[in-house]
């Protein structure tokens, strides 16, 4: 078994949609980014890739590549999942935190969990999403942006990579 960690930050901007975990949340601001700026899904992608040491989101899906402009991050998550599965790994569970002063995350958490699980083709009860405020402290506390953290536990199925002969 191996564990990976992912972290991401996006700042708020006018006239952008707020997409978190693939859910469009009604709010006066959205997040700035090349793709749909789904900060939660980006953290999950880095946790998955990091667990298997398969690189990171910036290396696999560079923001200089025009084909990723405004793309749904759930599609990138599916791609990351395929890369992981090809290496013989399976995902045991994923746990995430979204740090945002506003909006409230709880009403949308279940739908985010389902979206992430669907994109990776894993059971919904293996994905956890929770929201936190930072008590008015720091950039999330001041409402300047949103950060997200994720951990992912993976297991290698099949043959070990280093067999002694
Ligand atoms: Zn990002």
Short mmCIF file of N, CA and C and ligand atoms in Angstrom, two decimals:
data_model
loop_
_atom_site.label_atom_id
_atom_site.label_comp_id
_atom_site.label_asym_id
_atom_site.label_seq_id
_atom_site.Cartn_x
_atom_site.Cartn_y
_atom_site.Cartn_z
N UNK A 1 0.84 -1.20 0.00
CA UNK A 1 0.00 0.00 0.00
C UNK A 1 0.87 1.25 0.00
N UNK A 2 0.38 2.28 -0.64
CA UNK A 2 1.10 3.55 -0.70
C UNK A 2 0.10 4.68 -0.50
N UNK A 3 0.60 5.78 0.03
CA UNK A 3 -0.28 6.93 0.26
C UNK A 3 0.26 8.13 -0.51
N UNK A 4 -0.64 8.94 -1.03
CA UNK A 4 -0.25 10.16 -1.74
C UNK A 4 -0.99 11.36 -1.18
N UNK A 5 -0.35 12.53 -1.29
CA UNK A 5 -0.96 13.76 -0.81
C UNK A 5 -1.04 14.76 -1.95
N UNK A 6 -2.10 15.53 -1.98
CA UNK A 6 -2.26 16.57 -3.00
C UNK A 6 -2.77 17.85 -2.37
N UNK A 7 -2.34 18.97 -2.91
CA UNK A 7 -2.75 20.28 -2.40
C UNK A 7 -2.89 21.23 -3.58
N UNK A 8 -3.89 22.10 -3.53
CA UNK A 8 -4.05 23.07 -4.61
C UNK A 8 -4.75 24.33 -4.10
N UNK A 9 -4.50 25.42 -4.79
CA UNK A 9 -5.09 26.72 -4.46
C UNK A 9 -5.53 27.40 -5.75
N UNK A 10 -6.70 28.00 -5.73
CA UNK A 10 -7.09 28.90 -6.83
C UNK A 10 -7.69 30.16 -6.22
N UNK A 11 -7.46 31.29 -6.90
CA UNK A 11 -8.05 32.53 -6.35
C UNK A 11 -9.39 32.83 -7.01
N UNK A 12 -10.20 33.56 -6.23
CA UNK A 12 -11.52 33.96 -6.72
C UNK A 12 -11.38 34.99 -7.83
N UNK A 13 -12.34 34.97 -8.77
CA UNK A 13 -12.38 35.96 -9.83
C UNK A 13 -13.84 36.22 -10.21
N UNK A 14 -14.06 37.40 -10.76
CA UNK A 14 -15.40 37.75 -11.24
C UNK A 14 -15.69 36.97 -12.53
N UNK A 15 -16.95 36.80 -12.81
CA UNK A 15 -17.41 36.21 -14.07
C UNK A 15 -16.77 34.86 -14.39
N UNK A 16 -16.63 34.06 -13.35
CA UNK A 16 -16.19 32.67 -13.51
C UNK A 16 -17.18 31.80 -12.75
N UNK A 17 -17.40 30.60 -13.26
CA UNK A 17 -18.24 29.64 -12.53
C UNK A 17 -17.46 29.08 -11.36
N UNK A 18 -18.17 28.73 -10.29
CA UNK A 18 -17.52 28.06 -9.17
C UNK A 18 -17.81 26.56 -9.28
N UNK A 19 -16.79 25.80 -9.69
CA UNK A 19 -16.93 24.34 -9.84
C UNK A 19 -16.06 23.68 -8.78
N UNK A 20 -16.67 22.89 -7.92
CA UNK A 20 -15.92 22.16 -6.89
C UNK A 20 -16.36 20.70 -6.92
N UNK A 21 -15.42 19.80 -7.12
CA UNK A 21 -15.77 18.39 -7.20
C UNK A 21 -16.76 18.13 -8.32
N UNK A 22 -16.68 18.91 -9.38
CA UNK A 22 -17.57 18.72 -10.52
C UNK A 22 -18.97 19.29 -10.31
N UNK A 23 -19.20 19.95 -9.17
CA UNK A 23 -20.52 20.52 -8.88
C UNK A 23 -20.45 22.03 -9.12
N UNK A 24 -21.39 22.55 -9.90
CA UNK A 24 -21.46 24.00 -10.10
C UNK A 24 -22.25 24.60 -8.95
N UNK A 25 -21.55 25.40 -8.13
CA UNK A 25 -22.16 25.96 -6.92
C UNK A 25 -22.54 27.41 -7.18
N UNK A 26 -23.80 27.77 -6.90
CA UNK A 26 -24.20 29.16 -7.11
C UNK A 26 -23.50 30.07 -6.10
N UNK A 27 -22.69 31.01 -6.62
CA UNK A 27 -21.94 31.94 -5.75
C UNK A 27 -21.56 33.15 -6.59
N UNK A 28 -21.32 34.27 -5.94
CA UNK A 28 -21.08 35.52 -6.69
C UNK A 28 -19.70 35.52 -7.37
N UNK A 29 -18.81 34.63 -6.95
CA UNK A 29 -17.47 34.55 -7.54
C UNK A 29 -17.18 33.13 -7.99
N UNK A 30 -16.25 33.01 -8.94
CA UNK A 30 -15.78 31.69 -9.34
C UNK A 30 -14.28 31.62 -9.12
N UNK A 31 -13.67 30.53 -9.56
CA UNK A 31 -12.22 30.39 -9.39
C UNK A 31 -11.51 30.58 -10.73
N UNK A 32 -10.36 31.25 -10.64
CA UNK A 32 -9.58 31.56 -11.82
C UNK A 32 -8.67 30.38 -12.18
N UNK A 33 -8.59 30.04 -13.47
CA UNK A 33 -7.70 28.94 -13.87
C UNK A 33 -7.85 28.65 -15.34
N UNK A 34 -6.92 27.87 -15.84
CA UNK A 34 -6.89 27.53 -17.26
C UNK A 34 -8.01 26.54 -17.60
N UNK A 35 -8.18 25.53 -16.74
CA UNK A 35 -9.27 24.56 -16.92
C UNK A 35 -10.52 25.15 -16.25
N UNK A 36 -11.38 24.30 -15.72
CA UNK A 36 -12.54 24.81 -14.97
C UNK A 36 -12.15 25.23 -13.55
N UNK A 37 -10.85 25.13 -13.22
CA UNK A 37 -10.30 25.59 -11.94
C UNK A 37 -10.90 24.85 -10.74
N UNK A 38 -11.20 23.58 -10.93
CA UNK A 38 -11.78 22.76 -9.86
C UNK A 38 -10.67 22.38 -8.88
N UNK A 39 -10.51 23.21 -7.87
CA UNK A 39 -9.38 23.09 -6.94
C UNK A 39 -9.39 21.74 -6.20
N UNK A 40 -10.59 21.24 -5.90
CA UNK A 40 -10.70 19.96 -5.19
C UNK A 40 -10.21 18.81 -6.07
N UNK A 41 -10.69 18.77 -7.30
CA UNK A 41 -10.31 17.67 -8.19
C UNK A 41 -8.81 17.74 -8.50
N UNK A 42 -8.26 18.94 -8.61
CA UNK A 42 -6.82 19.07 -8.86
C UNK A 42 -6.01 18.47 -7.70
N UNK A 43 -6.45 18.71 -6.47
CA UNK A 43 -5.76 18.14 -5.31
C UNK A 43 -5.86 16.61 -5.33
N UNK A 44 -7.03 16.10 -5.72
CA UNK A 44 -7.22 14.64 -5.78
C UNK A 44 -6.30 14.02 -6.85
N UNK A 45 -6.20 14.68 -8.00
CA UNK A 45 -5.32 14.17 -9.07
C UNK A 45 -3.88 14.08 -8.57
N UNK A 46 -3.41 15.11 -7.89
CA UNK A 46 -2.04 15.08 -7.39
C UNK A 46 -1.83 14.01 -6.31
N UNK A 47 -2.86 13.76 -5.51
CA UNK A 47 -2.76 12.72 -4.49
C UNK A 47 -2.63 11.34 -5.14
N UNK A 48 -3.42 11.11 -6.18
CA UNK A 48 -3.40 9.82 -6.89
C UNK A 48 -2.06 9.61 -7.58
N UNK A 49 -1.64 10.63 -8.34
CA UNK A 49 -0.37 10.51 -9.07
C UNK A 49 0.80 10.41 -8.10
N UNK A 50 0.72 11.18 -7.02
CA UNK A 50 1.80 11.20 -6.03
C UNK A 50 1.96 9.86 -5.33
N UNK A 51 0.84 9.19 -5.03
CA UNK A 51 0.90 7.91 -4.34
C UNK A 51 1.71 6.90 -5.15
N UNK A 52 1.58 6.94 -6.47
CA UNK A 52 2.26 5.97 -7.34
C UNK A 52 3.52 6.55 -7.96
N UNK A 53 3.88 7.78 -7.57
CA UNK A 53 5.05 8.47 -8.11
C UNK A 53 4.98 8.52 -9.65
N UNK A 54 3.84 8.96 -10.14
CA UNK A 54 3.63 9.03 -11.59
C UNK A 54 3.61 10.48 -12.08
N UNK A 55 4.24 11.37 -11.33
CA UNK A 55 4.31 12.76 -11.75
C UNK A 55 3.27 13.61 -11.05
N UNK A 56 2.90 14.73 -11.67
CA UNK A 56 1.89 15.60 -11.08
C UNK A 56 1.03 16.22 -12.18
N UNK A 57 0.01 16.92 -11.75
CA UNK A 57 -0.99 17.44 -12.68
C UNK A 57 -0.37 18.40 -13.70
N UNK A 58 0.60 19.21 -13.26
CA UNK A 58 1.22 20.18 -14.16
C UNK A 58 2.03 19.51 -15.26
N UNK A 59 2.61 18.35 -14.94
CA UNK A 59 3.43 17.63 -15.91
C UNK A 59 2.54 16.88 -16.90
N UNK A 60 1.47 16.27 -16.38
CA UNK A 60 0.61 15.47 -17.25
C UNK A 60 -0.34 16.32 -18.09
N UNK A 61 -0.83 17.39 -17.49
CA UNK A 61 -1.83 18.23 -18.18
C UNK A 61 -1.37 19.68 -18.15
N UNK A 62 -0.31 20.05 -18.89
CA UNK A 62 0.27 21.39 -18.80
C UNK A 62 -0.72 22.47 -19.23
N UNK A 63 -0.72 23.61 -18.51
CA UNK A 63 -1.70 24.66 -18.84
C UNK A 63 -1.28 25.46 -20.07
N UNK A 64 -0.15 25.07 -20.68
CA UNK A 64 0.23 25.65 -21.97
C UNK A 64 -0.45 24.92 -23.13
N UNK A 65 -1.08 23.77 -22.79
CA UNK A 65 -1.77 22.97 -23.81
C UNK A 65 -3.20 23.48 -23.99
N UNK A 66 -3.48 24.02 -25.18
CA UNK A 66 -4.79 24.66 -25.44
C UNK A 66 -5.95 23.67 -25.30
N UNK A 67 -5.68 22.36 -25.47
CA UNK A 67 -6.77 21.38 -25.40
C UNK A 67 -7.32 21.27 -23.98
N UNK A 68 -6.60 21.79 -22.97
CA UNK A 68 -7.09 21.70 -21.59
C UNK A 68 -7.81 22.97 -21.15
N UNK A 69 -7.94 23.95 -22.06
CA UNK A 69 -8.61 25.20 -21.68
C UNK A 69 -10.08 24.92 -21.38
N UNK A 70 -10.52 25.35 -20.19
CA UNK A 70 -11.91 25.22 -19.73
C UNK A 70 -12.41 23.77 -19.69
N UNK A 71 -11.49 22.81 -19.76
CA UNK A 71 -11.90 21.40 -19.73
C UNK A 71 -12.43 21.05 -18.34
N UNK A 72 -13.38 20.11 -18.27
CA UNK A 72 -13.84 19.62 -16.97
C UNK A 72 -12.71 18.84 -16.31
N UNK A 73 -12.37 19.23 -15.10
CA UNK A 73 -11.27 18.57 -14.40
C UNK A 73 -11.59 17.12 -14.10
N UNK A 74 -12.89 16.77 -14.09
CA UNK A 74 -13.25 15.37 -13.86
C UNK A 74 -12.71 14.49 -14.99
N UNK A 75 -12.61 15.06 -16.21
CA UNK A 75 -12.03 14.30 -17.34
C UNK A 75 -10.55 14.04 -17.10
N UNK A 76 -9.85 15.05 -16.57
CA UNK A 76 -8.43 14.87 -16.25
C UNK A 76 -8.28 13.83 -15.14
N UNK A 77 -9.22 13.85 -14.19
CA UNK A 77 -9.18 12.88 -13.09
C UNK A 77 -9.33 11.46 -13.63
N UNK A 78 -10.27 11.27 -14.56
CA UNK A 78 -10.44 9.96 -15.18
C UNK A 78 -9.15 9.50 -15.86
N UNK A 79 -8.51 10.43 -16.57
CA UNK A 79 -7.25 10.09 -17.25
C UNK A 79 -6.18 9.68 -16.25
N UNK A 80 -6.09 10.43 -15.15
CA UNK A 80 -5.12 10.10 -14.10
C UNK A 80 -5.41 8.71 -13.53
N UNK A 81 -6.71 8.40 -13.36
CA UNK A 81 -7.10 7.09 -12.86
C UNK A 81 -6.66 5.97 -13.79
N UNK A 82 -6.85 6.20 -15.10
CA UNK A 82 -6.44 5.19 -16.08
C UNK A 82 -4.93 4.94 -16.03
N UNK A 83 -4.17 6.03 -15.88
CA UNK A 83 -2.71 5.90 -15.80
C UNK A 83 -2.32 5.05 -14.59
N UNK A 84 -3.01 5.30 -13.48
CA UNK A 84 -2.74 4.56 -12.25
C UNK A 84 -3.11 3.08 -12.40
N UNK A 85 -4.29 2.82 -12.95
CA UNK A 85 -4.76 1.44 -13.08
C UNK A 85 -3.85 0.64 -14.03
N UNK A 86 -3.33 1.33 -15.07
CA UNK A 86 -2.44 0.66 -16.02
C UNK A 86 -1.17 0.14 -15.33
N UNK A 87 -0.77 0.84 -14.26
CA UNK A 87 0.42 0.43 -13.50
C UNK A 87 0.11 -0.70 -12.53
N UNK A 88 -1.15 -1.15 -12.50
CA UNK A 88 -1.51 -2.28 -11.64
C UNK A 88 -1.99 -1.88 -10.26
N UNK A 89 -2.26 -0.58 -10.06
CA UNK A 89 -2.74 -0.13 -8.75
C UNK A 89 -4.26 -0.06 -8.71
N UNK A 90 -4.81 -0.20 -7.49
CA UNK A 90 -6.22 0.12 -7.28
C UNK A 90 -6.30 1.17 -6.18
N UNK A 91 -7.39 1.91 -6.15
CA UNK A 91 -7.57 2.97 -5.14
C UNK A 91 -8.38 2.41 -3.99
N UNK A 92 -7.84 2.52 -2.78
CA UNK A 92 -8.55 2.04 -1.58
C UNK A 92 -9.49 3.11 -1.06
N UNK A 93 -8.98 4.32 -0.86
CA UNK A 93 -9.87 5.42 -0.47
C UNK A 93 -9.20 6.77 -0.70
N UNK A 94 -10.04 7.79 -0.73
CA UNK A 94 -9.60 9.17 -0.93
C UNK A 94 -10.30 10.01 0.13
N UNK A 95 -9.54 10.89 0.79
CA UNK A 95 -10.16 11.80 1.77
C UNK A 95 -9.71 13.22 1.45
N UNK A 96 -10.63 14.16 1.54
CA UNK A 96 -10.34 15.54 1.10
C UNK A 96 -10.88 16.58 2.06
N UNK A 97 -10.21 17.73 2.05
CA UNK A 97 -10.69 18.92 2.77
C UNK A 97 -10.72 20.09 1.79
N UNK A 98 -11.83 20.83 1.80
CA UNK A 98 -11.90 22.09 1.07
C UNK A 98 -11.89 23.21 2.11
N UNK A 99 -10.91 24.14 2.02
CA UNK A 99 -10.87 25.28 2.94
C UNK A 99 -11.45 26.50 2.24
N UNK A 100 -12.60 26.94 2.72
CA UNK A 100 -13.27 28.11 2.12
C UNK A 100 -14.09 28.80 3.19
N UNK A 101 -13.97 30.12 3.25
CA UNK A 101 -14.78 30.88 4.21
C UNK A 101 -16.25 30.84 3.76
N UNK A 102 -16.45 30.90 2.44
CA UNK A 102 -17.77 30.80 1.83
C UNK A 102 -17.55 30.35 0.39
N UNK A 103 -18.52 29.70 -0.23
CA UNK A 103 -19.81 29.26 0.29
C UNK A 103 -19.69 28.01 1.17
N UNK A 104 -20.81 27.59 1.73
CA UNK A 104 -20.85 26.36 2.53
C UNK A 104 -20.65 25.15 1.61
N UNK A 105 -19.84 24.19 2.05
CA UNK A 105 -19.52 23.01 1.24
C UNK A 105 -20.48 21.85 1.53
N UNK A 106 -20.89 21.73 2.80
CA UNK A 106 -21.65 20.54 3.25
C UNK A 106 -22.83 20.17 2.34
N UNK A 107 -23.64 21.14 1.89
CA UNK A 107 -24.81 20.74 1.08
C UNK A 107 -24.44 20.06 -0.24
N UNK A 108 -23.19 20.22 -0.68
CA UNK A 108 -22.77 19.69 -1.98
C UNK A 108 -21.79 18.52 -1.86
N UNK A 109 -21.38 18.21 -0.63
CA UNK A 109 -20.30 17.24 -0.42
C UNK A 109 -20.62 15.86 -1.01
N UNK A 110 -21.87 15.41 -0.80
CA UNK A 110 -22.24 14.08 -1.26
C UNK A 110 -22.15 13.99 -2.79
N UNK A 111 -22.60 15.04 -3.47
CA UNK A 111 -22.55 15.05 -4.93
C UNK A 111 -21.10 15.08 -5.42
N UNK A 112 -20.25 15.83 -4.72
CA UNK A 112 -18.82 15.86 -5.08
C UNK A 112 -18.19 14.48 -4.92
N UNK A 113 -18.53 13.81 -3.82
CA UNK A 113 -17.99 12.47 -3.57
C UNK A 113 -18.41 11.53 -4.71
N UNK A 114 -19.68 11.63 -5.10
CA UNK A 114 -20.19 10.77 -6.18
C UNK A 114 -19.47 11.06 -7.49
N UNK A 115 -19.28 12.35 -7.81
CA UNK A 115 -18.60 12.72 -9.06
C UNK A 115 -17.18 12.18 -9.13
N UNK A 116 -16.46 12.32 -8.01
CA UNK A 116 -15.07 11.86 -7.97
C UNK A 116 -15.02 10.34 -8.12
N UNK A 117 -15.92 9.65 -7.38
CA UNK A 117 -15.97 8.19 -7.45
C UNK A 117 -16.32 7.72 -8.86
N UNK A 118 -17.29 8.39 -9.49
CA UNK A 118 -17.69 8.02 -10.85
C UNK A 118 -16.53 8.18 -11.83
N UNK A 119 -15.81 9.29 -11.72
CA UNK A 119 -14.71 9.57 -12.64
C UNK A 119 -13.62 8.50 -12.53
N UNK A 120 -13.48 7.92 -11.33
CA UNK A 120 -12.42 6.94 -11.09
C UNK A 120 -12.94 5.51 -11.11
N UNK A 121 -14.27 5.37 -11.29
CA UNK A 121 -14.89 4.05 -11.30
C UNK A 121 -14.61 3.27 -10.01
N UNK A 122 -14.81 3.95 -8.87
CA UNK A 122 -14.66 3.31 -7.55
C UNK A 122 -15.95 3.55 -6.76
N UNK A 123 -16.19 2.75 -5.69
CA UNK A 123 -17.45 2.92 -4.93
C UNK A 123 -17.50 4.30 -4.26
N UNK A 124 -18.69 4.92 -4.25
CA UNK A 124 -18.82 6.27 -3.67
C UNK A 124 -18.42 6.33 -2.20
N UNK A 125 -18.57 5.21 -1.46
CA UNK A 125 -18.25 5.27 -0.04
C UNK A 125 -16.74 5.21 0.24
N UNK A 126 -15.92 5.19 -0.82
CA UNK A 126 -14.48 5.24 -0.63
C UNK A 126 -13.93 6.65 -0.80
N UNK A 127 -14.83 7.62 -1.05
CA UNK A 127 -14.41 9.02 -1.22
C UNK A 127 -15.08 9.89 -0.16
N UNK A 128 -14.28 10.69 0.53
CA UNK A 128 -14.81 11.61 1.55
C UNK A 128 -14.43 13.04 1.24
N UNK A 129 -15.42 13.95 1.32
CA UNK A 129 -15.18 15.38 1.10
C UNK A 129 -15.78 16.15 2.26
N UNK A 130 -14.97 17.03 2.85
CA UNK A 130 -15.53 17.89 3.91
C UNK A 130 -15.03 19.31 3.76
N UNK A 131 -15.84 20.24 4.20
CA UNK A 131 -15.49 21.66 4.12
C UNK A 131 -15.04 22.18 5.47
N UNK A 132 -14.12 23.16 5.45
CA UNK A 132 -13.65 23.82 6.67
C UNK A 132 -13.55 25.31 6.39
N UNK A 133 -13.83 26.13 7.40
CA UNK A 133 -13.43 27.54 7.29
C UNK A 133 -12.11 27.65 8.04
N UNK A 134 -11.39 28.74 7.81
CA UNK A 134 -10.14 28.95 8.57
C UNK A 134 -10.29 30.13 9.53
N UNK A 135 -11.51 30.27 10.05
CA UNK A 135 -11.78 31.24 11.13
C UNK A 135 -11.34 32.65 10.75
N UNK A 136 -11.50 33.00 9.49
CA UNK A 136 -11.16 34.35 9.05
C UNK A 136 -9.68 34.60 8.86
N UNK A 137 -8.85 33.58 9.06
CA UNK A 137 -7.39 33.75 8.96
C UNK A 137 -6.88 33.39 7.56
N UNK A 138 -5.82 34.06 7.15
CA UNK A 138 -5.15 33.71 5.90
C UNK A 138 -5.97 34.06 4.67
N UNK A 139 -5.48 33.62 3.50
CA UNK A 139 -6.13 34.03 2.24
C UNK A 139 -7.51 33.41 2.06
N UNK A 140 -7.70 32.18 2.58
CA UNK A 140 -9.05 31.62 2.46
C UNK A 140 -9.98 32.32 3.43
N UNK A 141 -9.46 32.64 4.61
CA UNK A 141 -10.27 33.33 5.62
C UNK A 141 -10.72 34.70 5.14
N UNK A 142 -9.86 35.37 4.36
CA UNK A 142 -10.20 36.70 3.83
C UNK A 142 -11.08 36.59 2.58
N UNK A 143 -11.37 35.36 2.16
CA UNK A 143 -12.23 35.17 0.99
C UNK A 143 -11.55 35.49 -0.31
N UNK A 144 -10.22 35.34 -0.36
CA UNK A 144 -9.47 35.63 -1.59
C UNK A 144 -9.39 34.42 -2.52
N UNK A 145 -9.65 33.25 -1.97
CA UNK A 145 -9.58 32.03 -2.79
C UNK A 145 -9.97 30.82 -1.99
N UNK A 146 -9.78 29.66 -2.59
CA UNK A 146 -10.11 28.39 -1.96
C UNK A 146 -8.90 27.46 -2.07
N UNK A 147 -8.61 26.72 -1.00
CA UNK A 147 -7.58 25.69 -1.08
C UNK A 147 -8.21 24.33 -0.82
N UNK A 148 -7.54 23.29 -1.30
CA UNK A 148 -8.04 21.93 -1.09
C UNK A 148 -6.87 21.00 -0.84
N UNK A 149 -7.10 20.03 0.01
CA UNK A 149 -6.11 19.00 0.30
C UNK A 149 -6.75 17.63 0.10
N UNK A 150 -5.94 16.67 -0.34
CA UNK A 150 -6.47 15.32 -0.54
C UNK A 150 -5.39 14.29 -0.21
N UNK A 151 -5.81 13.18 0.35
CA UNK A 151 -4.92 12.02 0.48
C UNK A 151 -5.58 10.85 -0.22
N UNK A 152 -4.73 9.96 -0.74
CA UNK A 152 -5.24 8.81 -1.48
C UNK A 152 -4.41 7.59 -1.11
N UNK A 153 -5.07 6.51 -0.75
CA UNK A 153 -4.38 5.26 -0.45
C UNK A 153 -4.56 4.32 -1.64
N UNK A 154 -3.44 3.79 -2.13
CA UNK A 154 -3.53 2.87 -3.27
C UNK A 154 -2.88 1.54 -2.90
N UNK A 155 -3.27 0.52 -3.63
CA UNK A 155 -2.70 -0.81 -3.39
C UNK A 155 -2.29 -1.41 -4.72
N UNK A 156 -1.12 -2.03 -4.73
CA UNK A 156 -0.65 -2.71 -5.94
C UNK A 156 -1.26 -4.10 -5.98
N UNK A 157 -1.95 -4.38 -7.07
CA UNK A 157 -2.47 -5.74 -7.27
C UNK A 157 -1.59 -6.42 -8.30
N UNK A 158 -1.57 -7.72 -8.32
CA UNK A 158 -0.74 -8.42 -9.29
C UNK A 158 0.69 -8.56 -8.79
N UNK A 159 1.60 -8.73 -9.74
CA UNK A 159 2.98 -9.07 -9.40
C UNK A 159 3.73 -7.88 -8.80
N UNK A 160 4.56 -8.14 -7.79
CA UNK A 160 5.43 -7.07 -7.29
C UNK A 160 6.42 -6.64 -8.38
N UNK A 161 6.85 -5.41 -8.29
CA UNK A 161 7.68 -4.90 -9.36
C UNK A 161 9.11 -5.44 -9.35
N UNK A 162 9.62 -5.75 -8.13
CA UNK A 162 11.02 -6.18 -8.03
C UNK A 162 11.08 -7.61 -7.51
N UNK A 163 11.01 -8.58 -8.42
CA UNK A 163 11.09 -9.99 -8.03
C UNK A 163 12.54 -10.43 -8.04
N UNK A 164 12.95 -11.12 -6.96
CA UNK A 164 14.31 -11.65 -6.92
C UNK A 164 14.32 -12.96 -7.73
N UNK A 165 15.33 -13.11 -8.57
CA UNK A 165 15.39 -14.33 -9.40
C UNK A 165 16.44 -15.29 -8.84
ZN1 LIG B 1 -5.54 23.76 -9.84
#
